[in-house]
Amino acid sequence: MDELFDRLFPICRSITGPGLRETLSILSEYLPLEQLGEPTGSSVFDWTIPKEWRIREAWVKGPDGSTIIDFKKSNLHVLNYSIPVNRKMGLDELKEHLYSLPHMPEAIPYVTSYYKERWGFCLPHRQLEQLEPGTYHAYIDSELADGELNFGHAILPGESNKEILISTYVCHPSLANNELSGPVTAAFLYRRLAAWTKRRFTYRFVFVPETIGSITYLHRFGKHLKEKLHTGLVLTCLGGAQHRLSYKMSRRGNVPTDRLVQHLFRLQALQGDIRGFTPINGSDERQYCSPGFNLPVGQMSRMVYNCYPGYHNSFDTKETMTIEALQQSVDELEQLLRAIELDGYYVNQNPYGEVKLDKHDLYPDLNSPLNGVYSSNNVADNRVQLDRILVMLNYCDGEHSLLDIADKCGCSILQLEPIVRILKEKQLLQGPYLEPRNEMIE
Amino acid sequence: MDELFDRLFPICRSITGPGLRETLSILSEYLPLEQLGEPTGSSVFDWTIPKEWRIREAWVKGPDGSTIIDFKKSNLHVLNYSIPVNRKMGLDELKEHLYSLPHMPEAIPYVTSYYKERWGFCLPHRQLEQLEPGTYHAYIDSELADGELNFGHAILPGESNKEILISTYVCHPSLANNELSGPVTAAFLYRRLAAWTKRRFTYRFVFVPETIGSITYLHRFGKHLKEKLHTGLVLTCLGGAQHRLSYKMSRRGNVPTDRLVQHLFRLQALQGDIRGFTPINGSDERQYCSPGFNLPVGQMSRMVYNCYPGYHNSFDTKETMTIEALQQSVDELEQLLRAIELDGYYVNQNPYGEVKLDKHDLYPDLNSPLNGVYSSNNVADNRVQLDRILVMLNYCDGEHSLLDIADKCGCSILQLEPIVRILKEKQLLQGPYLEPRNEMIE
Amino acid sequence: MDELFDRLFPICRSITGPGLRETLSILSEYLPLEQLGEPTGSSVFDWTIPKEWRIREAWVKGPDGSTIIDFKKSNLHVLNYSIPVNRKMGLDELKEHLYSLPHMPEAIPYVTSYYKERWGFCLPHRQLEQLEPGTYHAYIDSELADGELNFGHAILPGESNKEILISTYVCHPSLANNELSGPVTAAFLYRRLAAWTKRRFTYRFVFVPETIGSITYLHRFGKHLKEKLHTGLVLTCLGGAQHRLSYKMSRRGNVPTDRLVQHLFRLQALQGDIRGFTPINGSDERQYCSPGFNLPVGQMSRMVYNCYPGYHNSFDTKETMTIEALQQSVDELEQLLRAIELDGYYVNQNPYGEVKLDKHDLYPDLNSPLNGVYSSNNVADNRVQLDRILVMLNYCDGEHSLLDIADKCGCSILQLEPIVRILKEKQLLQGPYLEPRNEMIE
């Protein structure tokens, strides 16, 4: 993870261009990414793919000829999508092209102008204030040229062709939490899932430029996703000292990730908080959840965009993000995906009266006020296993989901994994099925 | 309003008779009232139209020959629907025909006996207590004769033949809040709506005697209303120093007036309180909401019947009602009707991915941490317009009503009127439709 | 009741055998019980009917030859379903077959081993601790032999073939609250209902051994019950000083007993508390509510199993149970059943506009602010009757149940019994119907 992060961080990414392509190439070394592109000028719904932005060099020299701003030091110094310039001018004119943050005088802001032609430089406000009158030389060696918008995906097949989407974005330049945390976490989550011995669902990992990239992706694959998607997540801002996850609900509010994340947070199987869905801000879930698609996709974060000082400026570094936080994110996302794999509708194969559990070594064969701690002759666990088995067998009627049953048991769905395994081994249970089935009606 | 009130107040109204007809005639000068009637003896559901009551003169003379009670001074002095009498009698016998309010010794009560033949006089309790023994002369020159029950309505057409009902009643004699406030408010509300340049709905203004009048109206128009009524209101007791409206829910509890009034009260776009539906007391909504009709009709009041000292007695005067309160009622009812006109289901015309808002001058074309106050290049409103547009476009899927969306925006539906106008001008939105439509399904 | 209890208490019952048969025979003297049986070895769903247990004598003699444990003194002394033994042994070996309750040193526990062959004795822990080393003689004259599992039921017919189930169990030996309270209460409840002049529903009283008995009953009658059962109750633990009932919800959670018990408790027409459904513990409702049947059956108790010191030991006596508590249980269950008989969907026969109530002597014929206490000319009850009539007529639309309407009236459904009677006498109301009917749609 460390290595991947360090290779990606310095690259000057944008929504198009060589930096984006280089990023996708490096990611391809970590997971089998299929690389795709959409040419400049294509219509994607209400949008048009813009020209590709390429930049080679950019600086400002001061009245004394010294370089005072240099793209080589930080690619945030250039207004993203700047057109070329090579001109001397007075300080007043230059200032119309300079961007800074008065409330954070040491930070270089991240500013973009994708759809209106501009040039500009970003710098710390303290430096801006100290500029003396005189003649400055602004130089940007960039071009906007026909090309394509690049993106990629990797499909990890499972038993079912129903899919789980993991989507993240790769258009931000040298910013750590927002956004290298998403792509790095996604790449390592892929490797984790690839190592599973069995996957119920097919997993689709998507790496796109934000907004226009996911719109382009939907233009190409939206119909397929509408048909196949079981549930999904946008990954963004997964770093930070913040130990709690933060989940933004899908627009539908009751899709598998919504229900399972709420459940796991409530039962403290994972630590985290819930945000409601909103189209006002956020990331690509705004596109996946646009009304024409309304896909079952939520968003998982930790140190949320807009809520930390380094948001969209040069203070968003590896140090505040931390690789450990990404590691923890991979672990927690894997737990969530295990819960999604486990959930569904199970059916008790002996639904008429109680199952005779002692026959199956799942009940003590002596009934005394003293053996109240035994789940079976050999399991002395205060009857925890027995109680869960009784609840499972009663409610596995094809109409209650395992999540519903876990709530009835007062435990997390992950704690029912061993019960499911025992009951399936004893052939007392079938499932999981994706949809409810009224098995009990004669 | 003042003039209309002053012309109507002195008239001796009842559920039938010349006073009722005169009232409808005067109202006809203010709105184009079609006058209708149902003859004595007609069956209207479980009821029968009674004989018409006509009264010319009524008085009681005391032992000394002086007139101690006189219908000319207040028409409340006569038991409404009194049969004729012309007889001398002792105080004890007279007292069996006298009605007063011991707890309000100065007030003349309003008493009726429509369906059992009686005669009687109403007077202040203090006066009753001072009557000396002796011979009294009771005289009522009235008659019960075949005639008709009169009522009227005015239809104000709109784009749709779906109707909004405004119903009020015109059978109370000289009582101000209950009930001239309803008819006067209704008449001036009609004129307000008639001045609108555009009406989505057709408006039906109904003026009937209470209870038997609305039952008669339903007997004639109930089937039409069941088919055409979008929503409606009974107007009653709309005067009083009380600055808050008071809305009684319809029996169905989720009809357009119910939902919009609750919303406008909750968002404080209007000030008021909600009462639940009850068939126990109230006005003609009890008939409109009888189970066989169950029409989408609530009731709007201000100083509610039964809850103020002047209720059904001579203290219910113009001074406690005030013309200003009626004026305010017209204003507030107009707001409510504007909200009803505005509500419905709208459909985003570009539902796949976000709309490219800067194309439509609805988004700033520079993306910087510093321009967080701009809704577009020229609107610096802390993004209020932009946020509302984003929420509107996301939820205008034909399945969320504008009311639902206003609740999501945390603003009143009336505050979305300019957003609807902008988005319709830019051809980004269609609607309103009356019913949900699943436009997003391919 | 006293007599029935005293005859049943000493019998050594089990899930099969002569004690069970004797119990059913004695009950047959109190209600017309049809006795049924299922032979040893039959398969009933996942279970098999075991051999019959017969016991004649059992004792332990101490080193000095004196009898220290004797089945004649309490049938709890023998492990229920003990196989025969007749052997001398040291104290250590004997102790492997002795059961006591360390936390209740004076009580003899109730221990069973139906499905695994064992022999054993139960005794107070204090006595166990005082046993001296030496040679003991354990003697049990019992046998396990082919026979049958016995049970019985009595059907009390009503106007409809829809049934109400009252089920209780008869397999516990000398234990009072759990469980003679159920059978004794059921027998006397039967007699109470048999004395009703009219029963809307058919009543099915079932007496079975717990668990395997109800499973056997379901094997034979489950299909019939699925088709015919309106609602039902398992009766258990109905004794105790506890003045409040305790109701365990059915698995479905909204069946007639669930809704009516909650209502009667909420309105304090009965005193009691609600427990949620659980398959973890309880009685035969676990079988009736197994997922393949999912019958509308709750459970009524008072001093609930597991929650009192005498549970499953020799402290569960007539003194702690009390016959008075059973008497009260019969009274309260009769109230509940009256409510079930009364509930349903009624239909106002004049649903268009209000009924003209004075025509039916249900409204005062003078309308004055002073007669606000009159429901009709002769009923001065602060309008309670009138208010309830108005609410009834408005909501008796075939879609609101009488229970819904009682909640709207803020009174218990039993308090609406006189209103139903009046309105049916006046032919203003029809019903009750079992299912909603949309009578109001033309």
Coordinates of N, CA and C in Angstrom, one line a residue, chain A residues 219-359:
Chain A
H219 N -23.1 5.7 -19.0 CA -23.5 5.8 -20.4 C -23.2 4.4 -21.1
R220 N -22.1 3.8 -20.7 CA -21.7 2.6 -21.3 C -22.3 1.4 -20.6
F221 N -22.3 1.4 -19.3 CA -22.7 0.2 -18.6 C -23.9 0.3 -17.7
G222 N -24.6 1.5 -17.8 CA -25.7 1.7 -16.9 C -26.8 0.7 -17.0
K223 N -27.1 0.3 -18.2 CA -28.2 -0.6 -18.5 C -27.9 -2.0 -17.8
H224 N -26.6 -2.4 -18.0 CA -26.2 -3.6 -17.4 C -26.3 -3.5 -15.9
L225 N -25.8 -2.4 -15.3 CA -25.9 -2.3 -13.9 C -27.3 -2.3 -13.3
K226 N -28.2 -1.6 -14.1 CA -29.6 -1.6 -13.6 C -30.1 -3.0 -13.5
E227 N -29.7 -3.9 -14.4 CA -30.2 -5.3 -14.4 C -29.5 -6.1 -13.4
K228 N -28.2 -6.0 -13.2 CA -27.4 -6.9 -12.5 C -27.0 -6.5 -11.1
L229 N -27.1 -5.2 -10.8 CA -26.4 -4.8 -9.5 C -27.2 -5.2 -8.3
H230 N -26.6 -5.9 -7.4 CA -27.2 -6.3 -6.1 C -27.0 -5.1 -5.2
T231 N -25.8 -4.6 -5.1 CA -25.6 -3.4 -4.2 C -24.2 -2.9 -4.6
G232 N -23.8 -1.7 -4.0 CA -22.5 -1.2 -4.3 C -22.1 -0.1 -3.4
L233 N -20.9 0.4 -3.6 CA -20.3 1.4 -2.7 C -19.4 2.3 -3.6
V234 N -19.5 3.6 -3.3 CA -18.4 4.5 -3.8 C -17.5 4.6 -2.6
L235 N -16.1 4.5 -2.9 CA -15.1 4.6 -1.8 C -14.4 6.0 -2.0
T236 N -14.4 6.8 -0.9 CA -13.8 8.1 -1.0 C -13.4 8.5 0.4
C237 N -12.3 9.2 0.6 CA -11.9 9.8 1.8 C -11.8 8.8 2.9
L238 N -11.1 7.7 2.7 CA -11.1 6.6 3.7 C -9.9 6.6 4.6
G239 N -9.2 7.8 4.6 CA -8.1 7.9 5.6 C -8.5 8.7 6.8
G240 N -7.5 9.1 7.6 CA -7.7 10.0 8.7 C -7.6 9.3 10.1
A241 N -7.3 10.1 11.1 CA -7.2 9.6 12.4 C -8.5 9.1 13.0
Q242 N -9.6 9.6 12.3 CA -11.0 9.3 12.7 C -11.1 7.8 12.7
H243 N -11.5 7.2 13.9 CA -11.6 5.7 13.9 C -12.9 5.2 13.5
R244 N -13.8 6.1 13.3 CA -15.2 5.6 12.9 C -15.4 5.8 11.4
L245 N -16.0 4.8 10.8 CA -16.4 5.0 9.4 C -17.6 5.9 9.3
S246 N -17.9 6.4 8.1 CA -19.0 7.3 7.9 C -19.7 6.8 6.6
Y247 N -20.9 6.4 6.7 CA -21.6 5.8 5.5 C -22.7 6.8 5.1
K248 N -22.7 7.1 3.8 CA -23.8 7.8 3.2 C -24.8 6.9 2.5
M249 N -26.0 6.9 2.9 CA -27.1 6.1 2.4 C -27.3 6.2 0.9
S250 N -27.8 5.2 0.3 CA -28.2 5.3 -1.1 C -29.5 6.1 -1.2
R251 N -29.8 6.5 -2.4 CA -31.0 7.3 -2.6 C -32.2 6.5 -2.2
R252 N -32.2 5.2 -2.4 CA -33.3 4.3 -2.1 C -33.5 4.1 -0.6
G253 N -32.4 4.1 0.1 CA -32.4 4.1 1.5 C -32.7 2.7 2.1
N254 N -32.9 1.7 1.3 CA -33.1 0.3 1.9 C -32.4 -0.8 1.1
V255 N -31.4 -0.4 0.5 CA -30.7 -1.4 -0.3 C -29.7 -2.2 0.6
P256 N -29.2 -3.3 0.1 CA -28.4 -4.2 1.0 C -27.3 -3.4 1.8
T257 N -26.5 -2.6 1.1 CA -25.5 -1.9 1.9 C -26.1 -1.0 2.9
D258 N -27.2 -0.3 2.6 CA -27.8 0.5 3.6 C -28.2 -0.3 4.8
R259 N -28.9 -1.4 4.6 CA -29.4 -2.2 5.7 C -28.3 -2.8 6.5
L260 N -27.3 -3.3 5.8 CA -26.3 -4.0 6.5 C -25.3 -3.1 7.2
V261 N -25.0 -2.0 6.6 CA -24.1 -1.0 7.3 C -24.8 -0.5 8.6
Q262 N -26.1 -0.1 8.5 CA -26.8 0.3 9.7 C -26.8 -0.7 10.7
H263 N -27.1 -2.0 10.3 CA -27.1 -3.1 11.3 C -25.7 -3.3 11.9
L264 N -24.6 -3.3 11.2 CA -23.3 -3.5 11.7 C -22.9 -2.4 12.6
F265 N -23.2 -1.1 12.2 CA -23.0 0.0 13.1 C -23.8 -0.1 14.4
R266 N -25.1 -0.4 14.3 CA -25.9 -0.5 15.4 C -25.4 -1.6 16.4
L267 N -25.0 -2.7 15.9 CA -24.6 -3.8 16.8 C -23.1 -3.6 17.1
Q268 N -22.5 -2.5 16.7 CA -21.1 -2.2 16.9 C -20.1 -3.3 16.4
A269 N -20.6 -4.0 15.4 CA -19.7 -4.9 14.7 C -18.7 -4.1 13.9
L270 N -19.1 -3.0 13.5 CA -18.2 -2.0 12.9 C -18.5 -0.6 13.6
Q271 N -17.5 0.2 13.7 CA -17.8 1.5 14.3 C -18.0 2.5 13.2
G272 N -19.1 3.3 13.4 CA -19.3 4.3 12.3 C -20.6 5.0 12.5
D273 N -20.8 6.0 11.6 CA -22.0 6.8 11.7 C -22.6 6.9 10.3
I274 N -23.9 7.2 10.3 CA -24.7 7.2 9.1 C -25.0 8.7 8.6
R275 N -24.8 8.9 7.4 CA -25.3 10.2 6.8 C -26.5 9.9 5.8
G276 N -27.4 10.7 5.8 CA -28.5 10.6 4.8 C -28.1 10.8 3.4
F277 N -28.9 10.3 2.4 CA -28.5 10.6 1.1 C -28.8 12.1 0.8
T278 N -28.0 12.7 0.0 CA -28.2 14.0 -0.5 C -27.6 14.1 -1.9
P279 N -28.3 14.8 -2.8 CA -27.6 15.1 -4.1 C -26.8 16.4 -4.1
I280 N -26.8 17.0 -3.0 CA -26.2 18.4 -2.9 C -24.6 18.3 -3.0
N281 N -24.1 17.3 -2.2 CA -22.6 17.1 -2.3 C -22.3 15.7 -2.2
G282 N -21.0 15.4 -2.3 CA -20.6 14.0 -2.3 C -19.8 13.6 -3.5
S283 N -19.8 12.4 -3.9 CA -19.0 11.9 -5.0 C -19.9 11.2 -6.1
D284 N -19.4 10.1 -6.6 CA -20.0 9.5 -7.8 C -21.3 8.9 -7.4
E285 N -21.7 8.7 -6.1 CA -23.0 8.1 -5.8 C -24.1 9.1 -6.3
R286 N -23.7 10.4 -6.5 CA -24.7 11.3 -7.1 C -25.1 10.9 -8.5
Q287 N -24.2 10.3 -9.2 CA -24.5 9.9 -10.6 C -25.2 8.5 -10.5
Y288 N -24.6 7.6 -9.8 CA -25.2 6.2 -9.7 C -26.7 6.4 -9.2
C289 N -26.9 7.3 -8.3 CA -28.2 7.5 -7.7 C -29.0 8.6 -8.4
S290 N -28.6 9.0 -9.6 CA -29.4 10.0 -10.4 C -30.8 9.3 -10.7
P291 N -31.8 10.0 -10.8 CA -33.2 9.4 -10.8 C -33.4 8.4 -11.9
G292 N -32.7 8.6 -13.1 CA -32.9 7.6 -14.2 C -32.2 6.3 -13.9
F293 N -31.2 6.2 -13.0 CA -30.6 5.0 -12.7 C -31.0 4.5 -11.3
N294 N -30.9 5.4 -10.3 CA -31.4 5.1 -8.9 C -30.8 3.7 -8.5
L295 N -29.5 3.6 -8.7 CA -28.9 2.3 -8.4 C -28.7 2.1 -6.9
P296 N -28.6 0.9 -6.4 CA -28.4 0.6 -5.0 C -27.0 0.8 -4.5
V297 N -26.6 2.1 -4.5 CA -25.2 2.4 -4.2 C -25.1 3.4 -3.1
G298 N -24.4 3.1 -2.1 CA -24.0 4.0 -1.0 C -22.6 4.5 -1.1
Q299 N -22.2 5.2 -0.1 CA -20.8 5.8 -0.2 C -20.1 5.5 1.2
M300 N -18.9 5.0 1.2 CA -18.2 4.8 2.4 C -17.0 5.7 2.5
S301 N -16.9 6.4 3.7 CA -15.8 7.3 3.9 C -15.4 7.1 5.4
R302 N -14.4 7.9 5.7 CA -14.0 8.0 7.1 C -13.8 9.5 7.5
M303 N -12.7 10.1 7.0 CA -12.5 11.5 7.2 C -13.2 12.2 6.0
V304 N -14.4 12.6 6.2 CA -15.3 13.0 5.1 C -14.8 14.3 4.4
Y305 N -14.9 14.4 3.1 CA -14.7 15.6 2.3 C -15.4 16.8 3.0
N306 N -14.7 17.9 2.9 CA -15.4 19.1 3.4 C -15.3 19.3 4.9
C307 N -15.0 18.2 5.6 CA -15.0 18.3 7.1 C -13.6 18.2 7.7
Y308 N -12.6 18.5 7.0 CA -11.3 18.5 7.6 C -10.4 19.6 6.9
P309 N -9.5 20.1 7.7 CA -8.8 21.3 7.2 C -8.1 21.1 5.8
G310 N -7.6 19.9 5.6 CA -6.8 19.7 4.3 C -7.7 19.5 3.1
Y311 N -9.0 19.6 3.2 CA -9.9 19.3 2.1 C -9.6 20.2 0.9
H312 N -9.2 19.7 -0.2 CA -8.9 20.4 -1.4 C -7.8 21.4 -1.3
N313 N -6.8 21.1 -0.5 CA -5.6 21.9 -0.5 C -4.4 21.1 -0.1
S314 N -3.2 21.8 -0.1 CA -1.9 21.0 0.0 C -1.7 20.4 1.4
F315 N -2.6 20.7 2.3 CA -2.5 20.0 3.6 C -3.1 18.6 3.6
D316 N -3.6 18.2 2.5 CA -4.2 16.8 2.5 C -3.0 15.9 2.1
T317 N -2.3 15.4 3.1 CA -1.0 14.7 2.9 C -1.1 13.2 3.4
K318 N -0.1 12.5 3.1 CA 0.0 11.1 3.6 C 0.0 11.1 5.1
E319 N 0.6 12.1 5.7 CA 0.7 12.1 7.2 C -0.7 12.2 7.8
T320 N -1.5 13.0 7.3 CA -2.9 13.1 8.0 C -3.8 12.0 7.5
M321 N -3.5 11.4 6.4 CA -4.3 10.3 5.9 C -3.9 9.0 6.6
T322 N -2.7 8.7 6.6 CA -2.1 7.5 7.1 C -2.4 6.2 6.4
I323 N -1.4 5.4 6.1 CA -1.6 4.1 5.5 C -2.3 3.2 6.4
E324 N -2.1 3.3 7.7 CA -2.8 2.4 8.7 C -4.3 2.6 8.5
A325 N -4.8 3.8 8.3 CA -6.2 4.0 8.2 C -6.8 3.3 6.9
L326 N -6.0 3.2 5.9 CA -6.4 2.5 4.7 C -6.4 1.0 4.9
Q327 N -5.4 0.6 5.7 CA -5.4 -0.9 6.0 C -6.7 -1.2 6.8
Q328 N -7.0 -0.4 7.8 CA -8.2 -0.7 8.6 C -9.5 -0.6 7.7
S329 N -9.4 0.3 6.7 CA -10.6 0.4 5.8 C -10.8 -0.9 5.0
V330 N -9.7 -1.4 4.5 CA -9.7 -2.7 3.8 C -10.3 -3.8 4.7
D331 N -9.9 -3.9 5.9 CA -10.4 -4.9 6.9 C -11.9 -4.7 7.1
E332 N -12.3 -3.5 7.3 CA -13.7 -3.2 7.7 C -14.6 -3.5 6.4
L333 N -14.1 -3.0 5.3 CA -14.9 -3.3 4.1 C -15.0 -4.8 3.8
E334 N -14.0 -5.5 4.1 CA -14.1 -7.0 3.9 C -15.2 -7.6 4.9
Q335 N -15.2 -7.1 6.1 CA -16.3 -7.5 7.0 C -17.7 -7.2 6.4
L336 N -17.8 -6.0 5.9 CA -19.1 -5.6 5.4 C -19.5 -6.5 4.2
L337 N -18.5 -6.8 3.3 CA -18.8 -7.7 2.2 C -19.1 -9.1 2.6
R338 N -18.4 -9.6 3.6 CA -18.8 -10.9 4.2 C -20.2 -10.9 4.6
A339 N -20.7 -9.8 5.3 CA -22.1 -9.8 5.7 C -23.0 -9.7 4.5
I340 N -22.6 -9.0 3.5 CA -23.5 -9.0 2.3 C -23.6 -10.4 1.7
E341 N -22.4 -11.1 1.6 CA -22.4 -12.5 1.1 C -23.3 -13.4 1.9
L342 N -23.4 -13.2 3.2 CA -24.1 -14.1 4.1 C -25.6 -13.8 4.1
D343 N -26.0 -12.6 3.9 CA -27.4 -12.2 4.1 C -28.2 -12.8 3.0
G344 N -29.5 -12.9 3.2 CA -30.4 -13.5 2.2 C -31.5 -14.2 2.9
Y345 N -32.2 -15.0 2.2 CA -33.4 -15.7 2.7 C -33.1 -17.2 2.8
Y346 N -33.2 -17.8 4.0 CA -32.9 -19.2 4.2 C -34.2 -19.9 4.6
V347 N -34.2 -21.2 4.3 CA -35.5 -22.0 4.5 C -35.2 -23.2 5.4
N348 N -35.9 -23.2 6.5 CA -35.9 -24.4 7.4 C -36.5 -25.6 6.7
Q349 N -35.8 -26.7 6.7 CA -36.3 -27.9 5.9 C -37.3 -28.7 6.7
N350 N -37.4 -28.5 8.0 CA -38.4 -29.2 8.8 C -39.3 -28.2 9.5
P351 N -40.2 -27.5 8.8 CA -40.8 -26.3 9.3 C -42.1 -26.7 10.2
Y352 N -42.5 -27.9 10.3 CA -43.7 -28.3 10.9 C -43.4 -28.7 12.4
G353 N -43.7 -27.9 13.4 CA -43.3 -28.2 14.7 C -41.8 -27.9 14.8
E354 N -41.3 -28.0 16.1 CA -39.9 -27.8 16.2 C -39.1 -29.0 15.7
V355 N -37.9 -28.7 15.2 CA -36.9 -29.7 14.9 C -36.6 -30.5 16.2
K356 N -36.4 -31.8 16.1 CA -36.0 -32.6 17.3 C -34.5 -32.5 17.4
L357 N -34.1 -31.4 18.1 CA -32.7 -31.0 18.1 C -31.7 -32.0 18.7
D358 N -32.2 -32.8 19.7 CA -31.2 -33.7 20.3 C -30.8 -34.8 19.3
K359 N -31.7 -35.2 18.4 CA -31.4 -36.1 17.3 C -30.1 -35.6 16.6

